[in-house]
Structure formats: structure tokens, C-alpha cells
CSV table of N, CA, C and O in Angstrom, one decimal:
chain,number,residue,atom,x,y,z
A,318,UNK,N,0.8,-1.2,0.0
A,318,UNK,CA,0.0,0.0,0.0
A,318,UNK,C,0.9,1.2,0.0
A,318,UNK,O,1.9,1.3,0.8
A,319,UNK,N,0.5,2.2,-0.9
A,319,UNK,CA,1.3,3.4,-1.0
A,319,UNK,C,0.6,4.5,-0.2
A,319,UNK,O,-0.6,4.7,-0.4
A,320,UNK,N,1.4,5.3,0.6
A,320,UNK,CA,0.8,6.4,1.4
A,320,UNK,C,1.5,7.7,0.9
A,320,UNK,O,2.7,7.8,0.9
A,321,UNK,N,0.7,8.6,0.4
A,321,UNK,CA,1.2,9.9,0.0
A,321,UNK,C,0.6,11.0,0.9
A,321,UNK,O,-0.6,11.0,1.2
A,322,UNK,N,1.5,11.8,1.5
A,322,UNK,CA,1.1,12.9,2.4
A,322,UNK,C,1.5,14.2,1.8
A,322,UNK,O,2.7,14.4,1.4
A,323,UNK,N,0.5,15.1,1.6
A,323,UNK,CA,0.8,16.4,1.0
A,323,UNK,C,0.2,17.4,2.0
A,323,UNK,O,-0.7,17.2,2.7
A,324,UNK,N,0.8,18.6,1.9
A,324,UNK,CA,0.4,19.7,2.8
A,324,UNK,C,0.1,20.9,2.0
A,324,UNK,O,0.9,21.3,1.1
A,325,UNK,N,-0.9,21.7,2.4
A,325,UNK,CA,-1.2,23.0,1.8
A,325,UNK,C,-1.0,24.0,2.9
A,325,UNK,O,-1.3,23.8,4.0
A,326,UNK,N,-0.4,25.1,2.4
A,326,UNK,CA,-0.2,26.3,3.3
A,326,UNK,C,0.7,26.0,4.5
A,326,UNK,O,0.5,26.5,5.6
A,327,UNK,N,1.7,25.2,4.3
A,327,UNK,CA,2.6,25.0,5.4
A,327,UNK,C,3.4,23.7,5.2
A,327,UNK,O,3.3,23.0,4.2
A,328,UNK,N,4.2,23.3,6.2
A,328,UNK,CA,4.9,22.0,6.1
A,328,UNK,C,4.8,21.3,7.4
A,328,UNK,O,4.5,21.8,8.5
A,329,UNK,N,5.0,19.9,7.3
A,329,UNK,CA,4.9,19.1,8.5
A,329,UNK,C,6.3,18.6,8.8
A,329,UNK,O,7.2,18.4,7.9
A,330,UNK,N,6.6,18.3,10.1
A,330,UNK,CA,7.9,17.7,10.5
A,330,UNK,C,7.9,16.3,10.1
A,330,UNK,O,6.9,15.6,9.9
A,331,UNK,N,9.1,15.7,9.9
A,331,UNK,CA,9.2,14.3,9.5
A,331,UNK,C,8.6,13.4,10.6
A,331,UNK,O,8.0,12.4,10.2
A,332,UNK,N,8.6,13.8,11.8
A,332,UNK,CA,8.0,13.0,12.9
A,332,UNK,C,6.5,12.9,12.7
A,332,UNK,O,5.9,11.9,12.9
A,333,UNK,N,5.9,14.1,12.4
A,333,UNK,CA,4.5,14.1,12.2
A,333,UNK,C,4.1,13.3,10.9
A,333,UNK,O,3.1,12.6,11.0
A,334,UNK,N,4.9,13.3,9.9
A,334,UNK,CA,4.6,12.5,8.7
A,334,UNK,C,4.7,11.1,9.0
A,334,UNK,O,3.9,10.3,8.5
A,335,UNK,N,5.6,10.7,9.8
A,335,UNK,CA,5.8,9.3,10.2
A,335,UNK,C,4.6,8.8,11.1
A,335,UNK,O,4.0,7.7,10.9
A,336,UNK,N,4.1,9.7,12.0
A,336,UNK,CA,3.0,9.3,12.8
A,336,UNK,C,1.7,9.1,11.9
A,336,UNK,O,0.9,8.2,12.1
A,337,UNK,N,1.5,10.0,11.0
A,337,UNK,CA,0.4,10.0,10.1
A,337,UNK,C,0.4,8.7,9.3
A,337,UNK,O,-0.5,8.0,9.1
A,338,UNK,N,1.6,8.4,8.7
A,338,UNK,CA,1.8,7.2,7.9
A,338,UNK,C,1.5,5.9,8.7
A,338,UNK,O,0.8,5.0,8.2
A,339,UNK,N,1.9,5.9,10.0
A,339,UNK,CA,1.7,4.7,10.8
A,339,UNK,C,0.2,4.5,11.1
A,339,UNK,O,-0.4,3.4,11.0
A,340,UNK,N,-0.5,5.6,11.4
A,340,UNK,CA,-2.0,5.5,11.7
A,340,UNK,C,-2.8,5.1,10.5
A,340,UNK,O,-3.7,4.3,10.6
A,341,UNK,N,-2.4,5.7,9.3
A,341,UNK,CA,-3.2,5.4,8.1
A,341,UNK,C,-2.9,4.0,7.6
A,341,UNK,O,-3.8,3.3,7.1
A,342,UNK,N,-1.7,3.4,7.8
A,342,UNK,CA,-1.4,2.1,7.4
A,342,UNK,C,-2.2,1.0,8.1
A,342,UNK,O,-2.4,-0.1,7.6
A,343,UNK,N,-2.8,1.4,9.2
A,343,UNK,CA,-3.7,0.4,10.0
A,343,UNK,C,-5.0,0.2,9.3
A,343,UNK,O,-5.7,-0.8,9.7
A,344,UNK,N,-5.4,0.9,8.3
A,344,UNK,CA,-6.6,0.8,7.6
A,344,UNK,C,-6.7,-0.6,6.9
A,344,UNK,O,-7.8,-1.1,6.6
A,345,UNK,N,-5.6,-1.1,6.5
A,345,UNK,CA,-5.6,-2.4,5.8
A,345,UNK,C,-6.1,-3.6,6.7
A,345,UNK,O,-6.5,-4.6,6.1
A,346,UNK,N,-6.2,-3.4,8.0
A,346,UNK,CA,-6.8,-4.4,8.8
A,346,UNK,C,-8.3,-4.6,8.5
A,346,UNK,O,-8.8,-5.7,8.6
A,347,UNK,N,-9.0,-3.5,8.1
A,347,UNK,CA,-10.4,-3.5,7.8
A,347,UNK,C,-10.7,-4.0,6.4
A,347,UNK,O,-11.7,-4.7,6.2
A,348,UNK,N,-9.9,-3.6,5.4
A,348,UNK,CA,-10.1,-3.9,4.0
A,348,UNK,C,-8.8,-4.2,3.3
A,348,UNK,O,-8.0,-3.3,3.2
A,349,UNK,N,-8.6,-5.4,2.9
A,349,UNK,CA,-7.4,-5.9,2.4
A,349,UNK,C,-7.0,-5.4,1.0
A,349,UNK,O,-5.9,-5.4,0.6
A,350,UNK,N,-8.0,-4.9,0.2
A,350,UNK,CA,-7.8,-4.5,-1.1
A,350,UNK,C,-7.4,-3.1,-1.3
A,350,UNK,O,-7.4,-2.5,-2.4
A,351,UNK,N,-6.9,-2.4,-0.3
A,351,UNK,CA,-6.5,-1.0,-0.4
A,351,UNK,C,-5.2,-1.0,-1.1
A,351,UNK,O,-4.2,-1.7,-0.7
A,352,UNK,N,-5.1,-0.1,-2.1
A,352,UNK,CA,-3.9,0.0,-2.9
A,352,UNK,C,-3.1,1.3,-2.6
A,352,UNK,O,-1.9,1.3,-2.8
A,353,UNK,N,-3.8,2.3,-2.2
A,353,UNK,CA,-3.2,3.6,-1.9
A,353,UNK,C,-4.0,4.5,-1.1
A,353,UNK,O,-5.2,4.4,-1.0
A,354,UNK,N,-3.3,5.4,-0.3
A,354,UNK,CA,-3.9,6.3,0.5
A,354,UNK,C,-3.3,7.7,0.3
A,354,UNK,O,-2.0,7.8,0.3
A,355,UNK,N,-4.1,8.7,0.1
A,355,UNK,CA,-3.6,10.1,0.0
A,355,UNK,C,-4.1,10.9,1.1
A,355,UNK,O,-5.3,10.9,1.4
A,356,UNK,N,-3.2,11.5,1.9
A,356,UNK,CA,-3.6,12.3,3.0
A,356,UNK,C,-3.2,13.8,2.6
A,356,UNK,O,-2.0,14.1,2.3
A,357,UNK,N,-4.2,14.7,2.6
A,357,UNK,CA,-4.0,16.1,2.4
A,357,UNK,C,-4.3,16.9,3.6
A,357,UNK,O,-5.4,16.8,4.1
A,358,UNK,N,-3.3,17.6,4.1
A,358,UNK,CA,-3.5,18.4,5.3
A,358,UNK,C,-3.4,19.9,4.9
A,358,UNK,O,-2.5,20.4,4.3
A,359,UNK,N,-4.5,20.6,5.3
A,359,UNK,CA,-4.6,22.0,5.0
A,359,UNK,C,-4.3,22.8,6.2
A,359,UNK,O,-5.1,22.8,7.2
A,360,UNK,N,-3.2,23.5,6.2
A,360,UNK,CA,-2.8,24.3,7.4
A,360,UNK,C,-3.1,25.8,7.3
A,360,UNK,O,-2.4,26.6,7.9
A,361,UNK,N,-4.0,26.2,6.4
A,361,UNK,CA,-4.3,27.6,6.2
A,361,UNK,C,-4.8,28.2,7.4
A,361,UNK,O,-4.4,29.3,7.8
A,362,UNK,N,-5.7,27.5,8.1
A,362,UNK,CA,-6.2,28.0,9.5
A,362,UNK,C,-5.5,27.2,10.5
A,362,UNK,O,-5.9,26.1,10.8
A,363,UNK,N,-4.4,27.7,11.1
A,363,UNK,CA,-3.6,26.9,12.0
A,363,UNK,C,-4.3,26.5,13.3
A,363,UNK,O,-4.0,25.5,13.9
A,364,UNK,N,-5.4,27.3,13.6
A,364,UNK,CA,-6.1,27.0,14.8
A,364,UNK,C,-7.1,25.8,14.6
A,364,UNK,O,-7.5,25.1,15.5
A,365,UNK,N,-7.4,25.5,13.3
A,365,UNK,CA,-8.3,24.4,13.0
A,365,UNK,C,-7.8,23.7,11.7
A,365,UNK,O,-8.3,24.0,10.6
A,366,UNK,N,-6.8,22.9,11.8
A,366,UNK,CA,-6.3,22.2,10.5
A,366,UNK,C,-7.3,21.3,10.0
A,366,UNK,O,-8.1,20.7,10.7
A,367,UNK,N,-7.3,21.1,8.7
A,367,UNK,CA,-8.3,20.2,8.0
A,367,UNK,C,-7.5,19.1,7.4
A,367,UNK,O,-6.5,19.3,6.8
A,368,UNK,N,-8.0,17.9,7.5
A,368,UNK,CA,-7.4,16.7,7.0
A,368,UNK,C,-8.4,16.0,6.0
A,368,UNK,O,-9.6,15.8,6.4
A,369,UNK,N,-7.9,15.7,4.9
A,369,UNK,CA,-8.7,14.9,3.9
A,369,UNK,C,-8.0,13.6,3.6
A,369,UNK,O,-6.8,13.6,3.4
A,370,UNK,N,-8.7,12.5,3.6
A,370,UNK,CA,-8.2,11.2,3.5
A,370,UNK,C,-8.9,10.6,2.3
A,370,UNK,O,-10.1,10.5,2.2
A,371,UNK,N,-8.1,10.1,1.3
A,371,UNK,CA,-8.7,9.5,0.1
A,371,UNK,C,-8.0,8.1,-0.1
A,371,UNK,O,-6.8,8.0,-0.2
A,372,UNK,N,-8.9,7.1,0.0
A,372,UNK,CA,-8.4,5.7,-0.1
A,372,UNK,C,-8.8,5.1,-1.4
A,372,UNK,O,-10.0,5.2,-1.8
A,373,UNK,N,-7.8,4.5,-2.1
A,373,UNK,CA,-8.0,3.9,-3.4
A,373,UNK,C,-8.0,2.4,-3.1
A,373,UNK,O,-7.0,1.9,-2.5
A,374,UNK,N,-9.0,1.6,-3.6
A,374,UNK,CA,-9.0,0.2,-3.4
A,374,UNK,C,-9.3,-0.5,-4.8
A,374,UNK,O,-9.9,0.1,-5.7
A,375,UNK,N,-9.0,-1.8,-4.8
A,375,UNK,CA,-9.3,-2.5,-6.0
A,375,UNK,C,-10.8,-2.7,-6.3
A,375,UNK,O,-11.5,-2.9,-5.4
A,376,UNK,N,-11.2,-2.6,-7.5
A,376,UNK,CA,-12.5,-2.8,-8.0
A,376,UNK,C,-13.6,-2.0,-7.3
A,376,UNK,O,-14.7,-2.5,-7.1
A,377,UNK,N,-13.3,-0.8,-6.9
A,377,UNK,CA,-14.3,0.1,-6.3
A,377,UNK,C,-13.9,1.5,-6.4
A,377,UNK,O,-12.7,1.8,-6.8
A,378,UNK,N,-14.8,2.4,-6.2
A,378,UNK,CA,-14.5,3.8,-6.3
A,378,UNK,C,-13.7,4.3,-5.1
A,378,UNK,O,-13.7,3.6,-4.1
A,379,UNK,N,-13.1,5.4,-5.2
A,379,UNK,CA,-12.3,6.0,-4.0
A,379,UNK,C,-13.3,6.3,-2.9
A,379,UNK,O,-14.4,6.7,-3.0
A,380,UNK,N,-12.7,6.1,-1.6
A,380,UNK,CA,-13.4,6.5,-0.4
A,380,UNK,C,-12.8,7.8,0.0
A,380,UNK,O,-11.6,8.0,0.0
A,381,UNK,N,-13.6,8.8,0.5
A,381,UNK,CA,-13.1,10.1,0.9
A,381,UNK,C,-13.7,10.5,2.2
A,381,UNK,O,-14.9,10.3,2.4
A,382,UNK,N,-12.9,11.0,3.1
A,382,UNK,CA,-13.3,11.5,4.4
A,382,UNK,C,-12.5,12.8,4.7
A,382,UNK,O,-11.3,12.8,4.5
A,383,UNK,N,-13.2,13.8,5.3
A,383,UNK,CA,-12.6,15.0,5.7
A,383,UNK,C,-13.1,15.4,7.1
A,383,UNK,O,-14.2,15.1,7.4
A,384,UNK,N,-12.2,16.2,7.8
A,384,UNK,CA,-12.6,16.7,9.0
A,384,UNK,C,-11.7,17.8,9.5
A,384,UNK,O,-10.5,17.9,9.1
A,385,UNK,N,-12.2,18.7,10.3
A,385,UNK,CA,-11.4,19.8,11.0
A,385,UNK,C,-11.5,19.6,12.5
A,385,UNK,O,-12.5,19.1,13.0
A,386,UNK,N,-10.4,19.9,13.2
A,386,UNK,CA,-10.4,19.8,14.6
A,386,UNK,C,-9.4,20.9,15.2
A,386,UNK,O,-8.7,21.6,14.4
A,387,UNK,N,-9.3,20.9,16.5
A,387,UNK,CA,-8.5,21.8,17.2
A,387,UNK,C,-7.0,21.6,17.0
A,387,UNK,O,-6.2,22.4,17.0
A,388,UNK,N,-6.7,20.3,16.8
A,388,UNK,CA,-5.2,19.9,16.6
A,388,UNK,C,-5.2,19.0,15.4
A,388,UNK,O,-6.2,18.4,14.9
A,389,UNK,N,-4.0,18.9,14.8
A,389,UNK,CA,-3.8,18.0,13.6
A,389,UNK,C,-4.1,16.6,13.9
A,389,UNK,O,-4.8,15.9,13.2
A,390,UNK,N,-3.6,16.0,15.1
A,390,UNK,CA,-3.8,14.6,15.4
A,390,UNK,C,-5.3,14.3,15.7
A,390,UNK,O,-5.8,13.3,15.4
A,391,UNK,N,-6.0,15.3,16.3
A,391,UNK,CA,-7.4,15.1,16.6
A,391,UNK,C,-8.2,15.0,15.2
A,391,UNK,O,-9.1,14.2,15.1
A,392,UNK,N,-7.9,15.9,14.3
A,392,UNK,CA,-8.5,15.9,13.0
A,392,UNK,C,-8.2,14.6,12.3
A,392,UNK,O,-9.1,14.0,11.6
A,393,UNK,N,-7.0,14.1,12.3
A,393,UNK,CA,-6.6,12.9,11.7
A,393,UNK,C,-7.3,11.7,12.3
A,393,UNK,O,-7.8,10.9,11.6
A,394,UNK,N,-7.4,11.6,13.6
A,394,UNK,CA,-8.1,10.5,14.3
A,394,UNK,C,-9.6,10.5,13.9
A,394,UNK,O,-10.1,9.4,13.6
A,395,UNK,N,-10.2,11.7,13.8
A,395,UNK,CA,-11.6,11.7,13.4
A,395,UNK,C,-11.8,11.3,12.0
A,395,UNK,O,-12.7,10.6,11.7
A,396,UNK,N,-10.9,11.7,11.1
A,396,UNK,CA,-11.0,11.4,9.7
A,396,UNK,C,-10.8,9.9,9.5
A,396,UNK,O,-11.5,9.3,8.7
A,397,UNK,N,-9.8,9.3,10.2
A,397,UNK,CA,-9.6,7.9,10.1
A,397,UNK,C,-10.8,7.1,10.6
A,397,UNK,O,-11.2,6.1,10.0
A,398,UNK,N,-11.5,7.6,11.7
A,398,UNK,CA,-12.7,6.9,12.2
A,398,UNK,C,-13.8,7.0,11.1
A,398,UNK,O,-14.5,5.9,10.9
A,399,UNK,N,-13.9,8.1,10.5
A,399,UNK,CA,-15.0,8.2,9.4
A,399,UNK,C,-14.6,7.2,8.3
A,399,UNK,O,-15.5,6.5,7.7
A,400,UNK,N,-13.3,7.1,7.9
A,400,UNK,CA,-12.9,6.2,6.8
A,400,UNK,C,-13.2,4.7,7.3
A,400,UNK,O,-13.6,3.9,6.4
A,401,UNK,N,-12.9,4.4,8.5
A,401,UNK,CA,-13.1,3.0,9.0
A,401,UNK,C,-14.6,2.7,8.9
A,401,UNK,O,-14.9,1.5,8.4
A,402,UNK,N,-15.5,3.6,9.2
A,402,UNK,CA,-16.9,3.3,9.0
A,402,UNK,C,-17.3,3.1,7.6
A,402,UNK,O,-18.1,2.2,7.3
A,403,UNK,N,-16.7,3.9,6.6
A,403,UNK,CA,-17.0,3.7,5.2
A,403,UNK,C,-16.5,2.3,4.7
A,403,UNK,O,-17.2,1.6,4.0
A,404,UNK,N,-15.3,1.9,5.2
A,404,UNK,CA,-14.7,0.6,4.8
A,404,UNK,C,-15.5,-0.5,5.3
A,404,UNK,O,-15.7,-1.5,4.6
A,405,UNK,N,-15.9,-0.4,6.6
A,405,UNK,CA,-16.8,-1.5,7.2
A,405,UNK,C,-18.1,-1.7,6.4
A,405,UNK,O,-18.5,-2.8,6.2
A,406,UNK,N,-18.7,-0.6,6.1
A,406,UNK,CA,-20.0,-0.6,5.4
A,406,UNK,C,-19.8,-1.2,4.0
A,406,UNK,O,-20.6,-2.0,3.6
A,407,UNK,N,-18.7,-0.9,3.3
A,407,UNK,CA,-18.5,-1.4,2.0
A,407,UNK,C,-18.2,-2.9,2.1
A,407,UNK,O,-18.7,-3.7,1.3
A,408,UNK,N,-17.4,-3.3,3.1
A,408,UNK,CA,-17.1,-4.7,3.3
A,408,UNK,C,-18.4,-5.5,3.6
A,408,UNK,O,-18.6,-6.7,3.1
A,409,UNK,N,-19.3,-5.0,4.4
A,409,UNK,CA,-20.6,-5.7,4.7
A,409,UNK,C,-21.4,-5.8,3.4
A,409,UNK,O,-22.1,-6.8,3.2
A,410,UNK,N,-21.4,-4.8,2.6
A,410,UNK,CA,-22.2,-4.9,1.3
A,410,UNK,C,-21.6,-6.0,0.5
A,410,UNK,O,-22.4,-6.7,-0.2
A,411,UNK,N,-20.3,-6.1,0.4
A,411,UNK,CA,-19.7,-7.2,-0.4
A,411,UNK,C,-20.1,-8.6,0.2
A,411,UNK,O,-20.4,-9.5,-0.6
A,412,UNK,N,-20.1,-8.7,1.5
A,412,UNK,CA,-20.5,-10.0,2.1
A,412,UNK,C,-22.0,-10.3,1.8
A,412,UNK,O,-22.3,-11.4,1.6
A,413,UNK,N,-22.8,-9.3,1.9
A,413,UNK,CA,-24.3,-9.5,1.8
A,413,UNK,C,-24.7,-9.8,0.4
A,413,UNK,O,-25.7,-10.3,0.1
A,414,UNK,N,-23.8,-9.5,-0.6
A,414,UNK,CA,-24.1,-9.6,-2.0
A,414,UNK,C,-24.0,-11.0,-2.5
A,414,UNK,O,-24.4,-11.3,-3.6
A,415,UNK,N,-23.5,-11.9,-1.7
A,415,UNK,CA,-23.3,-13.3,-2.2
A,415,UNK,C,-24.6,-14.0,-2.5
A,415,UNK,O,-25.6,-13.7,-1.9
A,416,UNK,N,-24.6,-14.9,-3.5
A,416,UNK,CA,-25.7,-15.6,-3.9
A,416,UNK,C,-26.2,-16.6,-2.9
A,416,UNK,O,-25.6,-16.9,-1.9
A,417,UNK,N,-27.4,-17.1,-3.2
A,417,UNK,CA,-28.0,-18.1,-2.2
A,417,UNK,C,-27.4,-19.5,-2.4
A,417,UNK,O,-27.5,-20.3,-1.5
A,418,UNK,N,-26.8,-19.8,-3.5
A,418,UNK,CA,-26.2,-21.1,-3.7
A,418,UNK,C,-27.1,-22.1,-4.2
A,418,UNK,O,-28.3,-21.8,-4.6
A,419,UNK,N,-26.7,-23.4,-4.2
A,419,UNK,CA,-27.5,-24.4,-4.8
A,419,UNK,C,-28.5,-25.1,-3.7
A,419,UNK,O,-29.4,-25.8,-4.1
A,420,UNK,N,-28.3,-24.8,-2.5
A,420,UNK,CA,-29.2,-25.5,-1.5
A,420,UNK,C,-30.6,-25.0,-1.6
A,420,UNK,O,-31.5,-25.8,-1.6
A,421,UNK,N,-30.8,-23.7,-1.9
A,421,UNK,CA,-32.2,-23.3,-2.1
A,421,UNK,C,-32.8,-23.8,-3.4
A,421,UNK,O,-34.0,-24.1,-3.5
A,422,UNK,N,-32.0,-24.0,-4.4
A,422,UNK,CA,-32.5,-24.5,-5.7
A,422,UNK,C,-32.9,-26.0,-5.5
A,422,UNK,O,-33.9,-26.4,-6.1
A,423,UNK,N,-32.2,-26.7,-4.7
A,423,UNK,CA,-32.5,-28.1,-4.5
A,423,UNK,C,-33.8,-28.2,-3.7
A,423,UNK,O,-34.6,-29.1,-3.9
A,424,UNK,N,-34.0,-27.3,-2.8
A,424,UNK,CA,-35.2,-27.3,-2.0
A,424,UNK,C,-36.5,-27.0,-2.8
A,424,UNK,O,-37.5,-27.6,-2.6
A,425,UNK,N,-36.3,-26.2,-3.8
A,425,UNK,CA,-37.5,-25.8,-4.7
A,425,UNK,C,-37.8,-27.0,-5.5
A,425,UNK,O,-39.0,-27.3,-5.7
A,426,UNK,N,-36.9,-27.7,-6.1
A,426,UNK,CA,-37.2,-28.9,-6.9
A,426,UNK,C,-37.8,-30.0,-6.2
A,426,UNK,O,-38.7,-30.7,-6.7
A,427,UNK,N,-37.4,-30.2,-4.9
A,427,UNK,CA,-38.0,-31.3,-4.1
A,427,UNK,C,-39.4,-30.9,-3.7
A,427,UNK,O,-40.2,-31.8,-3.6
A,428,UNK,N,-39.7,-29.7,-3.6
A,428,UNK,CA,-41.0,-29.2,-3.2
A,428,UNK,C,-42.0,-29.5,-4.3
A,428,UNK,O,-43.2,-29.8,-4.1
A,429,UNK,N,-41.6,-29.3,-5.6
A,429,UNK,CA,-42.5,-29.4,-6.7
A,429,UNK,C,-42.8,-30.9,-7.0
A,429,UNK,O,-43.8,-31.2,-7.6
A,430,UNK,N,-42.0,-31.8,-6.6
A,430,UNK,CA,-42.2,-33.3,-6.9
A,430,UNK,C,-43.3,-33.9,-6.3
A,430,UNK,O,-44.0,-33.6,-5.4
């Protein structure tokens, strides 16, 4: 999984970039098909930084979550929480989409006989 961190209106320290990368890389626990993550941090308003998280996964459209908070890490945690909810919901949709299988077809043919 590839993680890209970009910043608008400022710069982040290497320690902050490493912390962000570690937190974001844990998203693969929820959904294995993640191929890339883009983290965009807007520091235009330093009192309320904005974090945007865009996750790219195989065979699906991108997932996007944004949030503002009093600190950078609080905004990041909130954005990651929103992304986790989206990934869980998508994974449940994939599981619920499975077909009924042949057991129900056998039951119907036995009923008609």
C-alpha cells in the first residue's frame, strides 16, 4: 500500500509525517484490497487544521473523508474513524451480496415433486 502525504499552506515535520503514515497504514486491517492512501493536510487556518483522506481500493471507487479539529492529530483521528466506518460498510455490502447457492435450488425442486 502506498501512502502519499501532502500539505497545503505549510509544512509538517518528519516525525508528524511518520505518525500519520503509521496511523493510516492500519486501515488495511479492515479492508485488504486497499492499494493507496492520499492524506492532504490544509494548514491555512492553524487553529483548525483540515485533514482529507482519500483511499483507493481494487474494484471500487475511491473513499473520501474530511474533518477539521483543534489539533492536527485530533482531525486525523476523526478522519480515520470516518474512513473506517465507510470501509466497514463497504465490506458488509460485499459479504451480503453473495448468492443463495444451490441449497435453495434443491429445496425448490424437491417441493415441486
